[in-house]
Coordinates of C-alpha atoms and ligand atoms in Angstrom, one line a residue:
M1 CA 124.4 77.2 66.1
T2 CA 121.9 79.6 67.1
I3 CA 122.1 81.8 70.4
D4 CA 120.4 80.6 72.9
L5 CA 122.0 82.5 76.2
A6 CA 120.6 85.7 77.7
V7 CA 122.7 87.9 80.2
V8 CA 119.9 90.0 81.9
P9 CA 121.6 93.0 84.0
V10 CA 119.1 93.7 87.3
A11 CA 121.8 95.2 89.2
G12 CA 120.5 98.8 89.4
Q13 CA 119.1 100.3 92.4
G14 CA 115.9 101.3 91.5
T15 CA 116.2 105.0 93.1
R16 CA 113.3 106.2 91.4
L17 CA 111.1 104.1 92.5
L18 CA 111.8 105.0 96.5
P19 CA 110.6 103.7 98.8
A20 CA 109.2 100.7 97.1
T21 CA 112.6 99.9 96.0
K22 CA 114.1 100.3 99.2
S23 CA 114.2 96.9 100.4
Q24 CA 112.9 94.8 97.3
P25 CA 114.5 94.8 93.5
K26 CA 112.0 96.9 90.9
E27 CA 112.2 93.9 89.0
M28 CA 110.3 92.3 91.4
L29 CA 107.3 94.8 91.2
P30 CA 104.8 93.2 90.3
V31 CA 102.8 94.2 86.9
G32 CA 99.1 92.7 86.4
R33 CA 100.0 89.7 88.3
K34 CA 103.4 88.9 87.8
P35 CA 106.6 91.1 88.5
I36 CA 108.2 92.2 85.4
V37 CA 111.2 90.0 85.6
Q38 CA 108.6 87.4 84.9
Y39 CA 107.5 88.6 82.0
V40 CA 111.5 89.0 80.9
V41 CA 112.0 85.5 81.4
E42 CA 109.0 84.7 79.3
E43 CA 109.6 86.7 76.4
L44 CA 113.0 85.5 76.6
A45 CA 112.1 81.4 76.2
L46 CA 109.6 83.0 73.4
S47 CA 112.6 83.3 71.3
G48 CA 114.7 80.7 72.3
I49 CA 116.4 81.1 75.4
K50 CA 117.7 78.1 77.3
R51 CA 120.4 79.8 79.0
L52 CA 119.8 82.8 81.2
L53 CA 122.4 84.8 83.4
F54 CA 121.5 87.1 85.9
I55 CA 124.1 90.3 87.0
T56 CA 122.5 90.8 90.6
G57 CA 123.4 93.4 93.2
A58 CA 122.7 93.3 96.9
S59 CA 119.1 92.7 97.8
K60 CA 118.2 91.1 94.8
T61 CA 117.9 87.6 95.9
S62 CA 114.2 87.5 95.6
I63 CA 115.0 87.2 92.1
E64 CA 116.8 83.6 92.8
N65 CA 114.1 82.8 94.6
H66 CA 111.3 83.4 92.0
F67 CA 112.8 81.4 89.5
D68 CA 113.4 78.1 92.2
I69 CA 111.3 75.2 92.8
N70 CA 109.3 75.7 96.2
G71 CA 109.0 72.5 96.6
E72 CA 106.8 73.2 99.7
L73 CA 104.8 75.4 98.3
I74 CA 103.7 72.9 95.7
Q75 CA 103.0 70.1 98.6
Y76 CA 100.7 72.2 100.4
L77 CA 98.4 73.6 97.1
R78 CA 98.8 70.0 96.2
E79 CA 97.0 69.0 99.6
T80 CA 95.1 71.2 99.7
G81 CA 93.3 70.6 96.3
R82 CA 94.0 74.2 95.1
E83 CA 95.4 72.9 91.5
D84 CA 94.1 76.2 89.5
Q85 CA 96.9 78.2 92.3
L86 CA 99.5 75.5 91.4
A87 CA 99.0 76.4 87.7
E88 CA 100.5 79.7 88.3
L89 CA 103.6 78.4 89.3
D90 CA 103.7 76.3 86.0
F91 CA 106.9 79.6 84.9
E92 CA 108.9 77.5 87.6
R93 CA 109.1 74.7 85.2
Q94 CA 110.0 76.0 82.1
Q95 CA 113.1 74.8 80.3
M96 CA 115.6 77.2 81.3
E97 CA 118.7 77.2 83.5
Y98 CA 119.5 79.9 85.4
F99 CA 122.6 81.4 86.3
Y100 CA 124.0 84.1 88.6
T101 CA 126.5 86.9 89.5
R102 CA 126.5 89.7 91.4
Q103 CA 127.6 93.3 90.2
R104 CA 130.3 93.9 92.9
R105 CA 129.9 97.9 92.6
P106 CA 127.6 100.1 91.0
L107 CA 130.0 101.1 87.7
G108 CA 126.9 100.9 85.4
L109 CA 124.9 99.0 83.2
G110 CA 128.3 98.3 80.6
H111 CA 130.2 97.1 83.7
A112 CA 127.7 94.6 84.6
V113 CA 127.2 93.8 80.9
L114 CA 130.6 93.3 81.4
C115 CA 130.8 91.3 84.3
A116 CA 129.6 88.3 82.5
R117 CA 132.4 87.5 80.3
P118 CA 134.2 85.3 82.3
L119 CA 131.2 82.8 82.0
I120 CA 130.5 84.2 78.5
M121 CA 133.9 83.8 76.8
N122 CA 133.9 83.8 73.3
Q123 CA 130.0 83.3 72.6
P124 CA 127.5 85.5 71.1
F125 CA 125.1 86.3 73.4
V126 CA 121.6 88.4 74.1
V127 CA 121.3 91.2 76.6
A128 CA 117.5 91.9 77.9
L129 CA 117.4 94.4 80.7
G130 CA 115.4 93.1 83.1
D131 CA 112.9 96.5 83.8
S132 CA 111.4 96.6 80.5
I133 CA 108.6 94.6 79.2
I134 CA 108.0 94.5 75.5
G135 CA 104.4 93.8 74.4
L136 CA 101.2 93.7 76.3
H137 CA 102.1 90.3 78.2
A138 CA 105.0 89.9 76.8
Q139 CA 104.1 88.2 73.5
S140 CA 107.1 89.7 71.9
K141 CA 109.5 87.5 69.4
I142 CA 111.9 91.0 69.1
V143 CA 114.5 88.7 70.0
Q144 CA 114.0 86.1 67.3
R145 CA 114.3 88.9 64.9
L146 CA 117.3 90.5 66.6
I147 CA 118.9 86.9 66.4
E148 CA 117.9 86.6 63.1
Q149 CA 119.6 89.4 62.1
F150 CA 122.6 88.7 63.9
E151 CA 122.8 85.3 62.0
R152 CA 122.7 86.8 58.9
S153 CA 126.9 87.6 58.3
D154 CA 129.7 87.3 60.2
D155 CA 130.8 91.7 59.9
I156 CA 127.8 91.8 62.4
K157 CA 128.8 92.4 65.7
A158 CA 125.5 94.3 67.6
V159 CA 122.2 93.9 66.8
V160 CA 119.7 96.7 68.7
A161 CA 116.1 96.9 69.0
F162 CA 114.8 100.6 68.9
E163 CA 111.4 102.6 69.9
E164 CA 110.4 105.8 68.6
V165 CA 109.8 108.5 71.4
P166 CA 108.5 111.7 71.3
R167 CA 111.5 114.1 70.4
E168 CA 111.0 115.3 74.5
E169 CA 112.2 111.9 75.8
V170 CA 115.3 111.2 73.4
V171 CA 117.1 112.6 77.2
R172 CA 116.3 109.3 78.9
Y173 CA 117.6 107.4 76.1
G174 CA 120.4 105.5 73.7
I175 CA 119.9 107.1 70.8
A176 CA 120.5 106.1 67.2
K177 CA 122.3 107.4 64.4
P178 CA 120.8 105.5 61.0
R179 CA 123.1 105.2 57.9
G180 CA 120.9 105.2 54.8
E181 CA 116.8 104.6 54.9
V182 CA 115.1 103.7 58.0
D183 CA 113.2 100.8 58.0
D184 CA 111.9 97.7 60.5
V185 CA 115.5 96.6 59.7
F186 CA 118.2 100.0 59.0
E187 CA 122.5 99.8 59.6
L188 CA 123.6 101.8 62.7
E189 CA 126.3 104.4 62.1
D190 CA 126.8 105.9 65.6
L191 CA 124.5 105.9 69.0
I192 CA 124.4 108.7 71.8
E193 CA 123.5 108.1 75.3
K194 CA 120.7 109.9 76.5
P195 CA 121.6 113.5 74.3
D196 CA 120.5 116.4 74.6
I197 CA 117.0 117.3 72.2
D198 CA 118.9 119.5 70.0
E199 CA 121.9 116.9 69.5
A200 CA 119.8 113.6 68.6
P201 CA 120.4 112.3 65.6
S202 CA 116.7 111.0 65.6
N203 CA 114.3 110.0 67.7
L204 CA 114.9 106.4 67.8
A205 CA 116.0 105.2 71.2
V206 CA 117.6 102.1 72.0
A207 CA 114.9 99.6 73.8
A208 CA 116.6 97.4 76.3
R209 CA 116.9 94.1 74.1
Y210 CA 120.3 93.6 72.3
V211 CA 122.6 90.7 70.7
F212 CA 126.2 91.4 71.0
A213 CA 129.6 89.5 69.7
P214 CA 132.1 88.6 71.8
E215 CA 133.9 91.5 70.8
I216 CA 131.9 93.8 72.9
F217 CA 133.6 92.9 75.7
D218 CA 136.9 94.1 74.3
M219 CA 135.1 97.5 74.0
L220 CA 133.6 97.0 77.4
E221 CA 137.1 97.1 78.8
Q222 CA 138.1 100.2 76.8
T223 CA 135.1 102.4 77.8
P224 CA 135.7 105.3 79.9
P225 CA 132.7 106.5 82.4
G226 CA 130.6 108.3 80.2
K227 CA 127.0 110.1 81.4
A228 CA 126.5 109.5 85.0
G229 CA 129.8 108.6 85.5
E230 CA 128.9 105.0 84.8
I231 CA 130.5 102.8 82.5
Q232 CA 127.9 102.9 78.9
L233 CA 126.3 99.9 77.2
T234 CA 126.1 102.2 74.5
D235 CA 129.6 104.2 74.3
A236 CA 130.9 100.1 73.4
I237 CA 128.2 99.6 71.1
R238 CA 129.8 103.1 69.5
L239 CA 133.0 102.4 70.3
L240 CA 132.6 98.9 68.3
L241 CA 131.2 100.4 65.0
R242 CA 134.2 102.9 65.3
N243 CA 136.4 99.8 64.7
G244 CA 134.5 99.1 61.8
A245 CA 132.5 96.3 63.0
K246 CA 128.6 96.6 61.0
G247 CA 125.3 97.6 63.8
I248 CA 121.7 97.2 62.9
G249 CA 118.8 98.2 64.0
V250 CA 115.5 96.4 64.3
R251 CA 112.5 98.8 64.8
L252 CA 109.6 97.6 67.5
A253 CA 106.4 96.9 65.7
P254 CA 103.7 99.0 66.8
E255 CA 101.9 96.6 68.9
E256 CA 105.5 96.2 70.7
R257 CA 105.3 99.1 73.1
R258 CA 108.3 99.0 75.4
Y259 CA 106.6 99.4 79.0
D260 CA 110.1 100.9 81.0
I261 CA 109.6 100.4 84.3
G262 CA 112.0 103.1 85.5
N263 CA 110.0 105.3 87.4
F264 CA 106.6 105.6 89.1
E265 CA 104.4 107.8 86.1
S266 CA 105.2 104.7 83.3
Y267 CA 105.1 101.9 85.9
F268 CA 101.5 103.0 87.1
E269 CA 100.5 103.0 83.0
A270 CA 101.9 99.8 82.7
F271 CA 100.3 98.4 85.5
V272 CA 96.9 99.5 84.5
E273 CA 97.0 99.0 81.0
F274 CA 98.4 94.9 81.8
A275 CA 95.3 94.4 84.4
L276 CA 92.9 96.1 82.2
A277 CA 93.9 93.4 79.6
D278 CA 93.4 90.8 82.0
P279 CA 91.1 88.0 80.8
L280 CA 89.9 87.6 84.4
Y281 CA 90.0 90.9 86.1
G282 CA 89.9 93.3 83.5
E283 CA 86.4 93.7 82.9
G284 CA 85.7 94.4 86.1
L285 CA 88.7 97.0 86.5
H286 CA 87.4 98.7 83.3
K287 CA 83.7 99.4 85.0
H288 CA 85.5 100.6 88.4
L289 CA 87.7 102.6 86.4
Q290 CA 85.1 103.8 84.1
A291 CA 83.0 105.0 87.3
L292 CA 86.0 106.6 89.3
L293 CA 86.5 109.0 86.2
N294 CA 82.9 110.0 85.8
S295 CA 82.8 110.3 89.6
Q296 CA 84.7 113.4 88.6
R297 CA 86.6 113.1 92.2
P298 CA 88.8 116.1 92.7
V299 CA 92.3 114.5 92.4
Ligands
G1P1 C1 119.3 101.9 79.8 C2 120.4 102.7 78.2 C3 119.6 102.9 77.4 C4 118.6 102.4 77.0 C5 117.4 102.6 78.5 C6 115.9 101.8 77.7 O1 119.4 103.2 80.3 O2 121.4 102.8 78.8 O3 120.5 103.5 76.5 O4 117.6 103.2 75.9 O5 118.3 101.3 79.3 O6 116.8 100.5 77.0 P1 118.7 103.3 82.1 O7 116.9 102.8 81.6 O8 119.2 102.4 82.5 O9 119.0 104.4 82.4

């Protein structure tokens, strides 16, 4: 049976995006017309995911509301003849079952994934970080490619998406130590969470999408706090590899750029890029930006 279950951690506090995230989840910030997490869900649907477990935290209820069916709003739009606006709610009806559980203590990404254990038990599953969009307008099937690799052999217990990053950015990500040649698909020898530049074994950065065998839960149980005093998913994968499991890396294609909405710099860039590519508003914005830049206003 192919994997149709994904865990989407959305419990992070988004402190690097304050004050915007003081009382709303960073995953609900819009990029172009949609909130970030809607792109993540649409991407997962494209790869055949049918069941989705959000790991949420305090002040994240608007995520639940967003994926619920808002009967009152539908009725209002129908009664007032706003069919085009009604079409914007089509995503509510997409074939996806949603489940929610809370990470009650902020102990890190690894701990958030471990919160899924009682519900996932013995099934392989996808992890997709709720603050990263893959590809312009999330038109990526990276998760499907990860699942295909995972299903190649029973020895494979983890498959991870990677993106090449400039050397100075390795300090922000989990970094791969590949075994042998690096092609679009490669074997993982080791992984290091946010290494110093001179310690980084490559510039291949973990890109927010993973597939795991349920054995990852045992590793997470044994993983002590690491970087930032948090239980790191990267450290649990490392443990899995050290215990003889096989790990595979899959590189994102050049058009599958990762938009990591963790700080204002990358958030602004993503917003502008998505808005410029908007079929309705992109051209107008393009002209506006061009005029603005040509006027060379002092900044
Ligand atoms: C997390 C992971 C890191 C990964 C990154 C982007 O870090 O710990 O390994 O590279 O997401 O996918 P965070 O951005 O939560 O600090």
